[in-house]
């Protein structure tokens, strides 16, 4: 039987301080009328931007959750994974995708590996290689420019130019995903702009959504972007509209936060903007490129 409310298996960690992972995934998707079934990969006292955070790893429990859900015969409309801390966790996600993927479901993998040209500190080559494997099973991936370079073994370039980005998007889609969405692409000609570039393999179209660049880097904005994108697609929006909504919401959340004297590690003040998710699409700025 079809789920009365679209249901997402959200495979992310739960961090107490600093709005990242499940602490943004759940409120965003719930506000968009989507049911979240969390599979917590770990529980942390705070996100990893804080020093001295405590972490309880739940890798062993992830498999037990999965076995229980199988027994309960739960159906998912989407599987959505984010930050994964070990090769073992990535293997469990692969097994879950193999078990749940069908023609009516959507698999979204946000390959969280790094930012601003660098891999995050806990990343190992083994983990990056495992992530290269995991993206092959996804329908949609949302790497930032740094992650694109890590996934394709390319040196990081801050301003690669549009043709290079398009070529990388096609190469990533050839590994499996039908839709590749590349975030944090700096504009070569206008340093006040940042863009998201997307490629849809089926019709070989490229899309671009730009917004003004704000010189601050808050943890969790990638999770916010991909969560709104997922919710919007599950509501039936087209890919360019879903990207537009995700860019607008993330940008609004950053702007709401930026003017304050505030600890960046706390992430952005989504509580102030969550209600914006209830509005229909008011205006859009996507371009086909
Ligand atoms: O995707 C962001 C994220 C997820 N999980 C943890 C994090 C962060 C970013 O800092 O620390 C634990």
Short mmCIF file of N, CA, C and O in Angstrom, two decimals, residues 12-113:
data_model
loop_
_atom_site.label_atom_id
_atom_site.label_comp_id
_atom_site.label_asym_id
_atom_site.label_seq_id
_atom_site.Cartn_x
_atom_site.Cartn_y
_atom_site.Cartn_z
N UNK A 12 21.61 9.99 8.86
CA UNK A 12 22.49 11.11 9.25
C UNK A 12 22.79 10.97 10.73
O UNK A 12 22.12 10.24 11.44
N UNK A 13 23.74 11.79 11.21
CA UNK A 13 23.99 11.79 12.66
C UNK A 13 23.05 12.77 13.36
O UNK A 13 22.35 13.56 12.70
N UNK A 14 23.03 12.70 14.69
CA UNK A 14 22.25 13.63 15.50
C UNK A 14 23.22 14.38 16.39
O UNK A 14 23.84 13.79 17.28
N UNK A 15 23.38 15.68 16.11
CA UNK A 15 24.33 16.49 16.88
C UNK A 15 23.57 17.48 17.75
O UNK A 15 22.71 18.21 17.24
N UNK A 16 23.89 17.50 19.04
CA UNK A 16 23.16 18.35 19.99
C UNK A 16 23.31 19.84 19.71
O UNK A 16 22.34 20.54 19.45
N UNK A 17 24.54 20.34 19.74
CA UNK A 17 24.77 21.77 19.50
C UNK A 17 25.14 22.01 18.04
O UNK A 17 25.89 21.22 17.44
N UNK A 18 24.64 23.09 17.50
CA UNK A 18 24.99 23.44 16.11
C UNK A 18 24.05 22.72 15.18
O UNK A 18 23.97 21.51 15.18
N UNK A 19 23.32 23.49 14.38
CA UNK A 19 22.24 22.91 13.57
C UNK A 19 22.79 22.23 12.32
O UNK A 19 23.03 22.91 11.32
N UNK A 20 22.99 20.94 12.40
CA UNK A 20 23.43 20.17 11.21
C UNK A 20 22.63 18.87 11.18
O UNK A 20 21.87 18.56 12.10
N UNK A 21 22.83 18.11 10.14
CA UNK A 21 22.31 16.75 9.97
C UNK A 21 20.85 16.60 10.46
O UNK A 21 20.02 17.42 10.10
N UNK A 22 20.54 15.61 11.29
CA UNK A 22 19.11 15.37 11.61
C UNK A 22 18.43 16.58 12.22
O UNK A 22 17.22 16.74 12.10
N UNK A 23 19.21 17.46 12.89
CA UNK A 23 18.58 18.62 13.53
C UNK A 23 18.10 19.66 12.52
O UNK A 23 17.38 20.60 12.89
N UNK A 24 18.50 19.52 11.26
CA UNK A 24 17.87 20.36 10.22
C UNK A 24 17.02 19.50 9.29
O UNK A 24 15.98 19.94 8.80
N UNK A 25 17.43 18.26 9.07
CA UNK A 25 16.69 17.39 8.15
C UNK A 25 15.24 17.21 8.64
O UNK A 25 14.29 17.35 7.87
N UNK A 26 15.09 16.90 9.94
CA UNK A 26 13.74 16.58 10.45
C UNK A 26 12.81 17.81 10.40
O UNK A 26 11.73 17.72 9.81
N UNK A 27 13.21 18.97 10.97
CA UNK A 27 12.25 20.09 10.91
C UNK A 27 11.92 20.53 9.48
O UNK A 27 10.77 20.88 9.20
N UNK A 28 12.91 20.50 8.59
CA UNK A 28 12.65 20.96 7.22
C UNK A 28 11.65 20.02 6.54
O UNK A 28 10.62 20.45 6.00
N UNK A 29 11.94 18.72 6.57
CA UNK A 29 11.05 17.80 5.85
C UNK A 29 9.67 17.75 6.51
O UNK A 29 8.66 17.69 5.81
N UNK A 30 9.61 17.78 7.84
CA UNK A 30 8.30 17.76 8.50
C UNK A 30 7.48 18.98 8.10
O UNK A 30 6.29 18.87 7.81
N UNK A 31 8.14 20.15 8.07
CA UNK A 31 7.44 21.37 7.65
C UNK A 31 6.95 21.30 6.21
O UNK A 31 6.04 22.03 5.84
N UNK A 32 7.58 20.46 5.41
CA UNK A 32 7.17 20.33 4.01
C UNK A 32 6.16 19.19 3.84
O UNK A 32 5.84 18.80 2.72
N UNK A 33 5.69 18.64 4.96
CA UNK A 33 4.66 17.60 4.88
C UNK A 33 5.21 16.23 4.53
O UNK A 33 4.51 15.40 3.95
N UNK A 34 6.47 15.98 4.88
CA UNK A 34 7.10 14.69 4.58
C UNK A 34 7.42 14.02 5.93
O UNK A 34 7.90 14.67 6.86
N UNK A 35 7.18 12.71 6.00
CA UNK A 35 7.50 11.99 7.24
C UNK A 35 8.96 11.54 7.22
O UNK A 35 9.41 10.93 6.25
N UNK A 36 9.68 11.86 8.30
CA UNK A 36 11.08 11.44 8.40
C UNK A 36 11.18 10.22 9.32
O UNK A 36 10.66 10.23 10.43
N UNK A 37 11.85 9.18 8.83
CA UNK A 37 12.17 8.03 9.68
C UNK A 37 13.69 8.05 9.82
O UNK A 37 14.40 7.69 8.87
N UNK A 38 14.21 8.54 10.96
CA UNK A 38 15.66 8.71 11.06
C UNK A 38 16.40 7.41 11.34
O UNK A 38 15.92 6.59 12.13
N UNK A 39 17.52 7.25 10.70
CA UNK A 39 18.46 6.18 11.04
C UNK A 39 19.72 6.88 11.53
O UNK A 39 20.58 7.27 10.73
N UNK A 40 19.84 7.13 12.85
CA UNK A 40 20.99 7.91 13.34
C UNK A 40 22.28 7.10 13.25
O UNK A 40 22.33 5.96 13.69
N UNK A 41 23.29 7.69 12.65
CA UNK A 41 24.58 7.01 12.49
C UNK A 41 25.45 7.18 13.74
O UNK A 41 26.33 6.38 14.00
N UNK A 42 25.18 8.26 14.48
CA UNK A 42 25.94 8.57 15.70
C UNK A 42 25.18 9.65 16.45
O UNK A 42 24.38 10.38 15.85
N UNK A 43 25.40 9.73 17.76
CA UNK A 43 24.85 10.85 18.53
C UNK A 43 26.05 11.63 19.07
O UNK A 43 26.99 11.04 19.62
N UNK A 44 26.04 12.94 18.84
CA UNK A 44 27.16 13.79 19.27
C UNK A 44 26.64 14.87 20.23
O UNK A 44 25.49 15.30 20.11
N UNK A 45 27.50 15.31 21.15
CA UNK A 45 27.10 16.42 22.02
C UNK A 45 26.99 17.72 21.22
O UNK A 45 26.22 18.61 21.56
N UNK A 46 27.78 17.81 20.14
CA UNK A 46 27.81 19.02 19.31
C UNK A 46 28.38 18.63 17.97
O UNK A 46 29.02 17.58 17.85
N UNK A 47 28.15 19.46 16.95
CA UNK A 47 28.77 19.13 15.66
C UNK A 47 30.30 19.24 15.77
O UNK A 47 30.82 19.77 16.76
N UNK A 48 30.99 18.75 14.76
CA UNK A 48 32.45 18.61 14.87
C UNK A 48 33.20 19.93 14.72
O UNK A 48 34.43 19.97 14.85
N UNK A 49 32.48 21.02 14.47
CA UNK A 49 33.14 22.32 14.45
C UNK A 49 33.51 22.74 15.88
O UNK A 49 34.41 23.56 16.10
N UNK A 50 32.82 22.19 16.88
CA UNK A 50 33.14 22.49 18.29
C UNK A 50 34.32 21.63 18.72
O UNK A 50 34.46 20.48 18.29
N UNK A 51 35.16 22.18 19.62
CA UNK A 51 36.23 21.32 20.14
C UNK A 51 35.64 20.47 21.28
O UNK A 51 34.62 20.84 21.87
N UNK A 52 36.26 19.35 21.53
CA UNK A 52 35.88 18.47 22.66
C UNK A 52 34.46 17.90 22.60
O UNK A 52 33.84 17.67 23.63
N UNK A 53 33.92 17.70 21.39
CA UNK A 53 32.57 17.11 21.33
C UNK A 53 32.66 15.62 21.72
O UNK A 53 33.69 14.98 21.55
N UNK A 54 31.55 15.11 22.29
CA UNK A 54 31.47 13.68 22.62
C UNK A 54 30.72 12.98 21.51
O UNK A 54 29.77 13.55 20.95
N UNK A 55 31.11 11.74 21.21
CA UNK A 55 30.40 11.02 20.14
C UNK A 55 30.12 9.59 20.53
O UNK A 55 30.99 8.89 21.02
N UNK A 56 28.87 9.19 20.32
CA UNK A 56 28.49 7.80 20.53
C UNK A 56 28.23 7.20 19.15
O UNK A 56 27.28 7.61 18.46
N UNK A 57 29.09 6.30 18.72
CA UNK A 57 28.96 5.73 17.37
C UNK A 57 27.85 4.66 17.37
O UNK A 57 27.78 3.84 18.28
N UNK A 58 26.99 4.70 16.36
CA UNK A 58 25.85 3.76 16.33
C UNK A 58 25.93 2.79 15.14
O UNK A 58 24.90 2.26 14.72
N UNK A 59 27.13 2.59 14.62
CA UNK A 59 27.24 1.74 13.43
C UNK A 59 26.59 0.37 13.64
O UNK A 59 25.82 -0.10 12.79
N UNK A 60 26.86 -0.27 14.77
CA UNK A 60 26.30 -1.61 15.02
C UNK A 60 24.77 -1.57 15.10
O UNK A 60 24.08 -2.46 14.60
N UNK A 61 24.26 -0.49 15.72
CA UNK A 61 22.80 -0.37 15.87
C UNK A 61 22.13 -0.08 14.52
O UNK A 61 20.97 -0.44 14.32
N UNK A 62 22.86 0.53 13.59
CA UNK A 62 22.25 0.85 12.28
C UNK A 62 21.73 -0.43 11.63
O UNK A 62 20.62 -0.47 11.08
N UNK A 63 22.54 -1.49 11.70
CA UNK A 63 22.13 -2.76 11.07
C UNK A 63 20.88 -3.33 11.78
O UNK A 63 19.98 -3.84 11.14
N UNK A 64 20.84 -3.19 13.12
CA UNK A 64 19.69 -3.70 13.89
C UNK A 64 18.41 -2.93 13.52
O UNK A 64 17.33 -3.52 13.38
N UNK A 65 18.53 -1.60 13.36
CA UNK A 65 17.37 -0.79 12.94
C UNK A 65 16.86 -1.31 11.59
O UNK A 65 15.67 -1.49 11.38
N UNK A 66 17.80 -1.49 10.67
CA UNK A 66 17.47 -1.92 9.31
C UNK A 66 16.73 -3.26 9.35
O UNK A 66 15.69 -3.44 8.70
N UNK A 67 17.23 -4.18 10.17
CA UNK A 67 16.59 -5.51 10.28
C UNK A 67 15.16 -5.35 10.82
O UNK A 67 14.23 -6.00 10.35
N UNK A 68 15.00 -4.46 11.81
CA UNK A 68 13.65 -4.25 12.38
C UNK A 68 12.70 -3.69 11.31
O UNK A 68 11.57 -4.15 11.16
N UNK A 69 13.18 -2.69 10.57
CA UNK A 69 12.33 -2.08 9.55
C UNK A 69 11.93 -3.09 8.47
O UNK A 69 10.82 -3.06 7.96
N UNK A 70 12.87 -4.00 8.17
CA UNK A 70 12.54 -5.04 7.18
C UNK A 70 11.39 -5.89 7.70
O UNK A 70 10.44 -6.19 6.98
N UNK A 71 11.47 -6.27 8.99
CA UNK A 71 10.43 -7.11 9.60
C UNK A 71 9.08 -6.38 9.61
O UNK A 71 8.03 -6.99 9.43
N UNK A 72 9.13 -5.06 9.82
CA UNK A 72 7.89 -4.27 9.86
C UNK A 72 7.35 -3.99 8.46
O UNK A 72 6.32 -3.35 8.29
N UNK A 73 8.10 -4.42 7.44
CA UNK A 73 7.69 -4.24 6.05
C UNK A 73 7.43 -2.77 5.68
O UNK A 73 6.47 -2.43 4.99
N UNK A 74 8.29 -1.90 6.19
CA UNK A 74 8.18 -0.45 5.92
C UNK A 74 8.58 -0.17 4.47
O UNK A 74 9.54 -0.74 3.96
N UNK A 75 7.82 0.75 3.83
CA UNK A 75 8.17 1.18 2.47
C UNK A 75 8.66 2.63 2.53
O UNK A 75 8.07 3.44 3.25
N UNK A 76 9.69 2.94 1.79
CA UNK A 76 10.19 4.32 1.76
C UNK A 76 9.99 4.93 0.38
O UNK A 76 10.20 4.26 -0.63
N UNK A 77 9.60 6.21 0.37
CA UNK A 77 9.51 6.94 -0.90
C UNK A 77 10.87 7.51 -1.26
O UNK A 77 11.10 7.85 -2.42
N UNK A 78 11.73 7.65 -0.26
CA UNK A 78 13.10 8.12 -0.54
C UNK A 78 14.06 7.62 0.53
O UNK A 78 13.67 7.44 1.69
N UNK A 79 15.29 7.38 0.09
CA UNK A 79 16.40 7.09 1.00
C UNK A 79 17.33 8.28 0.85
O UNK A 79 17.70 8.64 -0.28
N UNK A 80 17.70 8.89 1.96
CA UNK A 80 18.50 10.13 1.89
C UNK A 80 19.64 10.03 2.90
O UNK A 80 19.41 9.99 4.10
N UNK A 81 20.88 9.96 2.39
CA UNK A 81 22.03 9.88 3.30
C UNK A 81 22.87 11.15 3.24
O UNK A 81 22.93 11.83 2.22
N UNK A 82 23.54 11.43 4.38
CA UNK A 82 24.43 12.59 4.47
C UNK A 82 25.80 12.17 4.98
O UNK A 82 26.33 11.16 4.53
N UNK A 83 26.31 12.89 5.97
CA UNK A 83 27.64 12.62 6.52
C UNK A 83 27.72 11.17 7.03
O UNK A 83 26.89 10.75 7.83
N UNK A 84 28.72 10.41 6.55
CA UNK A 84 28.91 9.02 7.00
C UNK A 84 30.34 8.89 7.47
O UNK A 84 31.27 9.35 6.78
N UNK A 85 30.53 8.28 8.65
CA UNK A 85 31.82 8.35 9.31
C UNK A 85 32.76 7.19 9.07
O UNK A 85 33.91 7.24 9.50
N UNK A 86 32.31 6.11 8.42
CA UNK A 86 33.21 4.97 8.23
C UNK A 86 32.78 4.15 7.02
O UNK A 86 31.63 4.24 6.58
N UNK A 87 33.72 3.34 6.55
CA UNK A 87 33.43 2.46 5.41
C UNK A 87 32.30 1.51 5.76
O UNK A 87 31.45 1.19 4.92
N UNK A 88 32.27 1.09 7.02
CA UNK A 88 31.22 0.17 7.47
C UNK A 88 29.81 0.81 7.35
O UNK A 88 28.87 0.17 6.91
N UNK A 89 29.74 2.09 7.73
CA UNK A 89 28.44 2.80 7.61
C UNK A 89 28.04 2.90 6.15
O UNK A 89 26.87 2.72 5.80
N UNK A 90 29.00 3.19 5.29
CA UNK A 90 28.68 3.31 3.86
C UNK A 90 28.18 1.97 3.33
O UNK A 90 27.23 1.91 2.55
N UNK A 91 28.77 0.87 3.79
CA UNK A 91 28.31 -0.46 3.36
C UNK A 91 26.87 -0.72 3.76
O UNK A 91 26.10 -1.28 2.98
N UNK A 92 26.49 -0.29 4.97
CA UNK A 92 25.11 -0.49 5.41
C UNK A 92 24.15 0.33 4.53
O UNK A 92 23.09 -0.16 4.13
N UNK A 93 24.55 1.55 4.20
CA UNK A 93 23.70 2.38 3.33
C UNK A 93 23.54 1.71 1.97
O UNK A 93 22.43 1.65 1.41
N UNK A 94 24.63 1.14 1.44
CA UNK A 94 24.54 0.44 0.15
C UNK A 94 23.55 -0.72 0.22
O UNK A 94 22.73 -0.90 -0.68
N UNK A 95 23.62 -1.48 1.32
CA UNK A 95 22.68 -2.62 1.48
C UNK A 95 21.25 -2.13 1.54
O UNK A 95 20.34 -2.73 0.97
N UNK A 96 21.04 -1.01 2.25
CA UNK A 96 19.67 -0.48 2.37
C UNK A 96 19.15 -0.03 1.01
O UNK A 96 17.99 -0.27 0.66
N UNK A 97 20.03 0.61 0.23
CA UNK A 97 19.59 1.07 -1.10
C UNK A 97 19.22 -0.15 -1.95
O UNK A 97 18.17 -0.18 -2.61
N UNK A 98 20.07 -1.19 -1.91
CA UNK A 98 19.78 -2.40 -2.70
C UNK A 98 18.43 -3.00 -2.28
O UNK A 98 17.68 -3.49 -3.12
N UNK A 99 18.13 -2.92 -1.00
CA UNK A 99 16.90 -3.54 -0.51
C UNK A 99 15.66 -2.69 -0.86
O UNK A 99 14.62 -3.23 -1.25
N UNK A 100 15.76 -1.37 -0.72
CA UNK A 100 14.56 -0.53 -0.83
C UNK A 100 14.36 0.12 -2.20
O UNK A 100 13.25 0.56 -2.51
N UNK A 101 15.40 0.20 -3.02
CA UNK A 101 15.27 0.96 -4.28
C UNK A 101 14.30 0.27 -5.23
O UNK A 101 14.39 -0.93 -5.45
N UNK A 102 13.35 1.03 -5.75
CA UNK A 102 12.47 0.51 -6.81
C UNK A 102 12.08 1.67 -7.71
O UNK A 102 12.51 2.80 -7.49
N UNK A 103 11.22 1.42 -8.71
CA UNK A 103 10.97 2.50 -9.69
C UNK A 103 10.18 3.67 -9.10
O UNK A 103 10.16 4.75 -9.68
N UNK A 104 9.53 3.45 -7.92
CA UNK A 104 8.76 4.55 -7.32
C UNK A 104 9.56 5.30 -6.25
O UNK A 104 9.05 6.25 -5.67
N UNK A 105 10.75 4.83 -5.92
CA UNK A 105 11.48 5.49 -4.83
C UNK A 105 12.65 6.30 -5.40
O UNK A 105 13.05 6.14 -6.55
N UNK A 106 13.18 7.17 -4.55
CA UNK A 106 14.24 8.09 -4.98
C UNK A 106 15.40 7.93 -4.00
O UNK A 106 15.16 7.85 -2.79
N UNK A 107 16.61 7.84 -4.50
CA UNK A 107 17.78 7.71 -3.62
C UNK A 107 18.63 8.98 -3.75
O UNK A 107 19.12 9.29 -4.84
N UNK A 108 18.77 9.68 -2.63
CA UNK A 108 19.54 10.93 -2.65
C UNK A 108 20.77 10.72 -1.77
O UNK A 108 20.65 10.39 -0.59
N UNK A 109 21.94 10.91 -2.36
CA UNK A 109 23.18 10.80 -1.58
C UNK A 109 23.88 12.16 -1.60
O UNK A 109 24.21 12.68 -2.67
N UNK A 110 24.05 12.72 -0.41
CA UNK A 110 24.85 13.95 -0.30
C UNK A 110 26.25 13.47 0.13
O UNK A 110 26.44 13.08 1.28
N UNK A 111 27.20 13.46 -0.80
CA UNK A 111 28.51 12.86 -0.47
C UNK A 111 29.38 13.80 0.35
O UNK A 111 30.32 14.40 -0.17
N UNK A 112 29.07 13.92 1.63
CA UNK A 112 29.77 14.88 2.50
C UNK A 112 31.22 14.43 2.69
O UNK A 112 31.48 13.41 3.32
N UNK A 113 32.16 15.18 2.11
CA UNK A 113 33.59 14.81 2.17
C UNK A 113 34.48 16.00 2.52
O UNK A 113 35.54 15.82 3.12
#
